[in-house]
């Protein structure tokens, strides 16, 4: 599970276009994998449109209301996401992985390995895939800014929570942690540090 308050703030920032490219990629990939976040994100998008459109010319109220109601109606029946097929990488992530062979570029460090991913306009963004062997931990560390960790495969124990496929972990400067893969399977994560 994910801390809902932090996640809502993140979804609102994404809907408003305020995230960096790397953080937006992580959130967009999370949306592919999480129906509950897709439902909330659609509402934030509609509400954001309401605010923006209210700044426009006359007679936008009815249109705004119609779009908000449409979004709320969609809430009742979440459509399957078409950007994530079982066995394939979520659609937002594919352009970042297609530039290199699957096995190239991994840095191995004991029981975990990481694959740095290039972000076009953000050379300092620390976007990477992280693979942990069963039971392996990331060394204990703090954060200078926001760190987002999206579980793509397996389970990740992070403090008092277990994140599973599609769950998004959010850690800020107040948190020191050492996330650990569950003992029965390897864990693959998409991470960005100081990217939001
Ligand atoms: Zn961390």
PDB file of N, CA and C in Angstrom, residues 104-173:
ATOM      1  N   UNK A 104      22.472  -5.371 -21.271  1.00  0.00           N
ATOM      2  CA  UNK A 104      23.587  -4.411 -21.262  1.00  0.00           C
ATOM      3  C   UNK A 104      23.368  -3.323 -20.228  1.00  0.00           C
ATOM      4  N   UNK A 105      24.460  -2.894 -19.615  1.00  0.00           N
ATOM      5  CA  UNK A 105      24.409  -1.719 -18.770  1.00  0.00           C
ATOM      6  C   UNK A 105      24.105  -1.961 -17.313  1.00  0.00           C
ATOM      7  N   UNK A 106      23.790  -3.192 -16.944  1.00  0.00           N
ATOM      8  CA  UNK A 106      23.489  -3.467 -15.532  1.00  0.00           C
ATOM      9  C   UNK A 106      24.769  -3.397 -14.719  1.00  0.00           C
ATOM     10  N   UNK A 107      24.706  -2.717 -13.599  1.00  0.00           N
ATOM     11  CA  UNK A 107      25.807  -2.676 -12.643  1.00  0.00           C
ATOM     12  C   UNK A 107      25.461  -3.615 -11.489  1.00  0.00           C
ATOM     13  N   UNK A 108      26.319  -4.610 -11.284  1.00  0.00           N
ATOM     14  CA  UNK A 108      26.044  -5.592 -10.229  1.00  0.00           C
ATOM     15  C   UNK A 108      26.805  -5.223  -8.966  1.00  0.00           C
ATOM     16  N   UNK A 109      26.113  -5.298  -7.855  1.00  0.00           N
ATOM     17  CA  UNK A 109      26.719  -4.962  -6.562  1.00  0.00           C
ATOM     18  C   UNK A 109      26.171  -5.934  -5.528  1.00  0.00           C
ATOM     19  N   UNK A 110      26.848  -7.082  -5.396  1.00  0.00           N
ATOM     20  CA  UNK A 110      26.383  -8.082  -4.439  1.00  0.00           C
ATOM     21  C   UNK A 110      25.023  -8.632  -4.833  1.00  0.00           C
ATOM     22  N   UNK A 111      24.077  -8.528  -3.922  1.00  0.00           N
ATOM     23  CA  UNK A 111      22.760  -9.142  -4.126  1.00  0.00           C
ATOM     24  C   UNK A 111      21.792  -8.226  -4.849  1.00  0.00           C
ATOM     25  N   UNK A 112      22.278  -7.071  -5.335  1.00  0.00           N
ATOM     26  CA  UNK A 112      21.384  -6.250  -6.141  1.00  0.00           C
ATOM     27  C   UNK A 112      22.122  -5.706  -7.358  1.00  0.00           C
ATOM     28  N   UNK A 113      21.376  -5.286  -8.314  1.00  0.00           N
ATOM     29  CA  UNK A 113      21.935  -4.736  -9.544  1.00  0.00           C
ATOM     30  C   UNK A 113      21.078  -3.567  -9.973  1.00  0.00           C
ATOM     31  N   UNK A 114      21.691  -2.612 -10.663  1.00  0.00           N
ATOM     32  CA  UNK A 114      20.918  -1.469 -11.128  1.00  0.00           C
ATOM     33  C   UNK A 114      21.277  -1.124 -12.565  1.00  0.00           C
ATOM     34  N   UNK A 115      20.289  -0.597 -13.251  1.00  0.00           N
ATOM     35  CA  UNK A 115      20.452  -0.194 -14.646  1.00  0.00           C
ATOM     36  C   UNK A 115      20.076   1.282 -14.755  1.00  0.00           C
ATOM     37  N   UNK A 116      21.061   2.173 -14.867  1.00  0.00           N
ATOM     38  CA  UNK A 116      20.734   3.599 -15.021  1.00  0.00           C
ATOM     39  C   UNK A 116      19.999   3.838 -16.344  1.00  0.00           C
ATOM     40  N   UNK A 117      18.996   4.695 -16.312  1.00  0.00           N
ATOM     41  CA  UNK A 117      18.238   5.026 -17.514  1.00  0.00           C
ATOM     42  C   UNK A 117      18.426   6.511 -17.814  1.00  0.00           C
ATOM     43  N   UNK A 118      18.687   6.802 -19.065  1.00  0.00           N
ATOM     44  CA  UNK A 118      18.908   8.190 -19.460  1.00  0.00           C
ATOM     45  C   UNK A 118      17.583   8.936 -19.565  1.00  0.00           C
ATOM     46  N   UNK A 119      17.572  10.144 -19.041  1.00  0.00           N
ATOM     47  CA  UNK A 119      16.408  11.014 -19.168  1.00  0.00           C
ATOM     48  C   UNK A 119      16.845  12.215 -19.988  1.00  0.00           C
ATOM     49  N   UNK A 120      16.170  12.409 -21.117  1.00  0.00           N
ATOM     50  CA  UNK A 120      16.639  13.331 -22.130  1.00  0.00           C
ATOM     51  C   UNK A 120      17.102  14.687 -21.650  1.00  0.00           C
ATOM     52  N   UNK A 121      16.272  15.385 -20.945  1.00  0.00           N
ATOM     53  CA  UNK A 121      16.590  16.772 -20.601  1.00  0.00           C
ATOM     54  C   UNK A 121      17.031  16.912 -19.149  1.00  0.00           C
ATOM     55  N   UNK A 122      17.277  15.784 -18.503  1.00  0.00           N
ATOM     56  CA  UNK A 122      17.613  15.848 -17.083  1.00  0.00           C
ATOM     57  C   UNK A 122      18.838  14.977 -16.795  1.00  0.00           C
ATOM     58  N   UNK A 123      20.025  15.455 -17.173  1.00  0.00           N
ATOM     59  CA  UNK A 123      21.217  14.621 -16.983  1.00  0.00           C
ATOM     60  C   UNK A 123      21.486  14.270 -15.533  1.00  0.00           C
ATOM     61  N   UNK A 124      20.954  15.040 -14.582  1.00  0.00           N
ATOM     62  CA  UNK A 124      21.232  14.765 -13.170  1.00  0.00           C
ATOM     63  C   UNK A 124      20.189  13.850 -12.525  1.00  0.00           C
ATOM     64  N   UNK A 125      19.119  13.588 -13.239  1.00  0.00           N
ATOM     65  CA  UNK A 125      18.082  12.727 -12.664  1.00  0.00           C
ATOM     66  C   UNK A 125      18.626  11.318 -12.494  1.00  0.00           C
ATOM     67  N   UNK A 126      18.403  10.748 -11.333  1.00  0.00           N
ATOM     68  CA  UNK A 126      18.874   9.393 -11.052  1.00  0.00           C
ATOM     69  C   UNK A 126      17.723   8.427 -11.254  1.00  0.00           C
ATOM     70  N   UNK A 127      17.453   8.151 -12.529  1.00  0.00           N
ATOM     71  CA  UNK A 127      16.400   7.206 -12.876  1.00  0.00           C
ATOM     72  C   UNK A 127      17.043   5.863 -13.164  1.00  0.00           C
ATOM     73  N   UNK A 128      16.519   4.813 -12.557  1.00  0.00           N
ATOM     74  CA  UNK A 128      17.142   3.513 -12.767  1.00  0.00           C
ATOM     75  C   UNK A 128      16.183   2.383 -12.462  1.00  0.00           C
ATOM     76  N   UNK A 129      16.495   1.231 -13.041  1.00  0.00           N
ATOM     77  CA  UNK A 129      15.860  -0.014 -12.629  1.00  0.00           C
ATOM     78  C   UNK A 129      16.735  -0.625 -11.554  1.00  0.00           C
ATOM     79  N   UNK A 130      16.118  -1.209 -10.561  1.00  0.00           N
ATOM     80  CA  UNK A 130      16.839  -1.857  -9.475  1.00  0.00           C
ATOM     81  C   UNK A 130      16.306  -3.278  -9.328  1.00  0.00           C
ATOM     82  N   UNK A 131      17.238  -4.228  -9.349  1.00  0.00           N
ATOM     83  CA  UNK A 131      16.827  -5.622  -9.176  1.00  0.00           C
ATOM     84  C   UNK A 131      17.473  -6.180  -7.923  1.00  0.00           C
ATOM     85  N   UNK A 132      16.646  -6.677  -7.021  1.00  0.00           N
ATOM     86  CA  UNK A 132      17.116  -7.249  -5.763  1.00  0.00           C
ATOM     87  C   UNK A 132      16.881  -8.751  -5.786  1.00  0.00           C
ATOM     88  N   UNK A 133      17.895  -9.512  -5.405  1.00  0.00           N
ATOM     89  CA  UNK A 133      17.698 -10.953  -5.258  1.00  0.00           C
ATOM     90  C   UNK A 133      16.785 -11.200  -4.053  1.00  0.00           C
ATOM     91  N   UNK A 134      16.172 -12.394  -3.968  1.00  0.00           N
ATOM     92  CA  UNK A 134      15.265 -12.659  -2.841  1.00  0.00           C
ATOM     93  C   UNK A 134      15.933 -12.372  -1.494  1.00  0.00           C
ATOM     94  N   UNK A 135      15.280 -11.570  -0.675  1.00  0.00           N
ATOM     95  CA  UNK A 135      15.778 -11.251   0.657  1.00  0.00           C
ATOM     96  C   UNK A 135      16.857 -10.185   0.698  1.00  0.00           C
ATOM     97  N   UNK A 136      17.328  -9.711  -0.444  1.00  0.00           N
ATOM     98  CA  UNK A 136      18.412  -8.720  -0.468  1.00  0.00           C
ATOM     99  C   UNK A 136      17.878  -7.327  -0.125  1.00  0.00           C
ATOM    100  N   UNK A 137      18.755  -6.525   0.492  1.00  0.00           N
ATOM    101  CA  UNK A 137      18.376  -5.174   0.902  1.00  0.00           C
ATOM    102  C   UNK A 137      19.179  -4.124   0.144  1.00  0.00           C
ATOM    103  N   UNK A 138      18.564  -2.974  -0.028  1.00  0.00           N
ATOM    104  CA  UNK A 138      19.301  -1.779  -0.428  1.00  0.00           C
ATOM    105  C   UNK A 138      20.009  -1.268   0.833  1.00  0.00           C
ATOM    106  N   UNK A 139      21.280  -0.851   0.747  1.00  0.00           N
ATOM    107  CA  UNK A 139      21.940  -0.309   1.932  1.00  0.00           C
ATOM    108  C   UNK A 139      21.138   0.845   2.542  1.00  0.00           C
ATOM    109  N   UNK A 140      21.165   0.952   3.854  1.00  0.00           N
ATOM    110  CA  UNK A 140      20.432   2.029   4.540  1.00  0.00           C
ATOM    111  C   UNK A 140      20.897   3.388   4.011  1.00  0.00           C
ATOM    112  N   UNK A 141      19.951   4.252   3.752  1.00  0.00           N
ATOM    113  CA  UNK A 141      20.288   5.558   3.184  1.00  0.00           C
ATOM    114  C   UNK A 141      19.199   6.582   3.498  1.00  0.00           C
ATOM    115  N   UNK A 142      19.576   7.851   3.445  1.00  0.00           N
ATOM    116  CA  UNK A 142      18.623   8.939   3.538  1.00  0.00           C
ATOM    117  C   UNK A 142      18.425   9.569   2.170  1.00  0.00           C
ATOM    118  N   UNK A 143      17.742  10.716   2.132  1.00  0.00           N
ATOM    119  CA  UNK A 143      17.401  11.328   0.843  1.00  0.00           C
ATOM    120  C   UNK A 143      17.546  12.838   0.927  1.00  0.00           C
ATOM    121  N   UNK A 144      18.104  13.427  -0.113  1.00  0.00           N
ATOM    122  CA  UNK A 144      18.180  14.885  -0.170  1.00  0.00           C
ATOM    123  C   UNK A 144      16.868  15.481  -0.677  1.00  0.00           C
ATOM    124  N   UNK A 145      16.166  14.721  -1.473  1.00  0.00           N
ATOM    125  CA  UNK A 145      14.879  15.168  -2.005  1.00  0.00           C
ATOM    126  C   UNK A 145      13.916  14.001  -2.024  1.00  0.00           C
ATOM    127  N   UNK A 146      13.015  14.022  -2.986  1.00  0.00           N
ATOM    128  CA  UNK A 146      12.004  12.979  -3.067  1.00  0.00           C
ATOM    129  C   UNK A 146      12.544  11.766  -3.815  1.00  0.00           C
ATOM    130  N   UNK A 147      12.262  10.592  -3.295  1.00  0.00           N
ATOM    131  CA  UNK A 147      12.605   9.343  -3.976  1.00  0.00           C
ATOM    132  C   UNK A 147      11.313   8.564  -4.219  1.00  0.00           C
ATOM    133  N   UNK A 148      11.132   8.149  -5.458  1.00  0.00           N
ATOM    134  CA  UNK A 148       9.959   7.345  -5.823  1.00  0.00           C
ATOM    135  C   UNK A 148      10.430   5.953  -6.201  1.00  0.00           C
ATOM    136  N   UNK A 149       9.778   4.937  -5.654  1.00  0.00           N
ATOM    137  CA  UNK A 149      10.128   3.552  -5.943  1.00  0.00           C
ATOM    138  C   UNK A 149       8.867   2.811  -6.365  1.00  0.00           C
ATOM    139  N   UNK A 150       8.831   2.399  -7.617  1.00  0.00           N
ATOM    140  CA  UNK A 150       7.678   1.674  -8.144  1.00  0.00           C
ATOM    141  C   UNK A 150       8.056   0.200  -8.302  1.00  0.00           C
ATOM    142  N   UNK A 151       7.309  -0.678  -7.673  1.00  0.00           N
ATOM    143  CA  UNK A 151       7.582  -2.108  -7.788  1.00  0.00           C
ATOM    144  C   UNK A 151       6.984  -2.627  -9.100  1.00  0.00           C
ATOM    145  N   UNK A 152       7.845  -3.212  -9.933  1.00  0.00           N
ATOM    146  CA  UNK A 152       7.402  -3.773 -11.215  1.00  0.00           C
ATOM    147  C   UNK A 152       7.192  -5.279 -11.122  1.00  0.00           C
ATOM    148  N   UNK A 153       7.989  -5.936 -10.291  1.00  0.00           N
ATOM    149  CA  UNK A 153       7.866  -7.389 -10.081  1.00  0.00           C
ATOM    150  C   UNK A 153       8.244  -7.700  -8.645  1.00  0.00           C
ATOM    151  N   UNK A 154       7.577  -8.682  -8.060  1.00  0.00           N
ATOM    152  CA  UNK A 154       7.927  -9.140  -6.728  1.00  0.00           C
ATOM    153  C   UNK A 154       7.374  -8.242  -5.633  1.00  0.00           C
ATOM    154  N   UNK A 155       7.952  -8.364  -4.441  1.00  0.00           N
ATOM    155  CA  UNK A 155       7.499  -7.581  -3.293  1.00  0.00           C
ATOM    156  C   UNK A 155       8.683  -6.930  -2.608  1.00  0.00           C
ATOM    157  N   UNK A 156       8.447  -5.729  -2.069  1.00  0.00           N
ATOM    158  CA  UNK A 156       9.511  -4.964  -1.428  1.00  0.00           C
ATOM    159  C   UNK A 156       9.041  -4.542  -0.040  1.00  0.00           C
ATOM    160  N   UNK A 157       9.801  -4.930   0.994  1.00  0.00           N
ATOM    161  CA  UNK A 157       9.486  -4.524   2.363  1.00  0.00           C
ATOM    162  C   UNK A 157      10.160  -3.186   2.626  1.00  0.00           C
ATOM    163  N   UNK A 158       9.366  -2.158   2.882  1.00  0.00           N
ATOM    164  CA  UNK A 158       9.909  -0.818   3.103  1.00  0.00           C
ATOM    165  C   UNK A 158       9.352  -0.300   4.423  1.00  0.00           C
ATOM    166  N   UNK A 159      10.199  -0.293   5.437  1.00  0.00           N
ATOM    167  CA  UNK A 159       9.767   0.049   6.800  1.00  0.00           C
ATOM    168  C   UNK A 159       8.601  -0.864   7.190  1.00  0.00           C
ATOM    169  N   UNK A 160       7.440  -0.318   7.488  1.00  0.00           N
ATOM    170  CA  UNK A 160       6.351  -1.167   7.974  1.00  0.00           C
ATOM    171  C   UNK A 160       5.384  -1.581   6.864  1.00  0.00           C
ATOM    172  N   UNK A 161       5.783  -1.378   5.615  1.00  0.00           N
ATOM    173  CA  UNK A 161       4.869  -1.714   4.524  1.00  0.00           C
ATOM    174  C   UNK A 161       5.486  -2.743   3.577  1.00  0.00           C
ATOM    175  N   UNK A 162       4.636  -3.469   2.895  1.00  0.00           N
ATOM    176  CA  UNK A 162       5.098  -4.340   1.817  1.00  0.00           C
ATOM    177  C   UNK A 162       4.508  -3.803   0.522  1.00  0.00           C
ATOM    178  N   UNK A 163       5.378  -3.398  -0.391  1.00  0.00           N
ATOM    179  CA  UNK A 163       4.948  -2.883  -1.686  1.00  0.00           C
ATOM    180  C   UNK A 163       4.951  -4.034  -2.681  1.00  0.00           C
ATOM    181  N   UNK A 164       3.869  -4.162  -3.416  1.00  0.00           N
ATOM    182  CA  UNK A 164       3.777  -5.211  -4.426  1.00  0.00           C
ATOM    183  C   UNK A 164       3.657  -4.577  -5.810  1.00  0.00           C
ATOM    184  N   UNK A 165       3.586  -5.419  -6.824  1.00  0.00           N
ATOM    185  CA  UNK A 165       3.595  -4.927  -8.205  1.00  0.00           C
ATOM    186  C   UNK A 165       2.580  -3.797  -8.382  1.00  0.00           C
ATOM    187  N   UNK A 166       3.066  -2.673  -8.850  1.00  0.00           N
ATOM    188  CA  UNK A 166       2.208  -1.516  -9.082  1.00  0.00           C
ATOM    189  C   UNK A 166       2.199  -0.524  -7.942  1.00  0.00           C
ATOM    190  N   UNK A 167       2.655  -0.943  -6.748  1.00  0.00           N
ATOM    191  CA  UNK A 167       2.674  -0.017  -5.605  1.00  0.00           C
ATOM    192  C   UNK A 167       3.833   0.955  -5.726  1.00  0.00           C
ATOM    193  N   UNK A 168       3.591   2.164  -5.254  1.00  0.00           N
ATOM    194  CA  UNK A 168       4.582   3.237  -5.346  1.00  0.00           C
ATOM    195  C   UNK A 168       5.007   3.658  -3.944  1.00  0.00           C
ATOM    196  N   UNK A 169       6.291   3.542  -3.661  1.00  0.00           N
ATOM    197  CA  UNK A 169       6.832   4.014  -2.392  1.00  0.00           C
ATOM    198  C   UNK A 169       7.339   5.432  -2.549  1.00  0.00           C
ATOM    199  N   UNK A 170       7.055   6.269  -1.563  1.00  0.00           N
ATOM    200  CA  UNK A 170       7.467   7.673  -1.602  1.00  0.00           C
ATOM    201  C   UNK A 170       8.288   7.946  -0.349  1.00  0.00           C
ATOM    202  N   UNK A 171       9.517   8.400  -0.545  1.00  0.00           N
ATOM    203  CA  UNK A 171      10.390   8.702   0.596  1.00  0.00           C
ATOM    204  C   UNK A 171      10.948  10.103   0.424  1.00  0.00           C
ATOM    205  N   UNK A 172      10.938  10.866   1.513  1.00  0.00           N
ATOM    206  CA  UNK A 172      11.470  12.231   1.443  1.00  0.00           C
ATOM    207  C   UNK A 172      12.655  12.382   2.386  1.00  0.00           C
ATOM    208  N   UNK A 173      13.075  13.616   2.596  1.00  0.00           N
ATOM    209  CA  UNK A 173      14.298  13.872   3.365  1.00  0.00           C
ATOM    210  C   UNK A 173      14.172  13.452   4.824  1.00  0.00           C
TER     211      UNK A 173
END
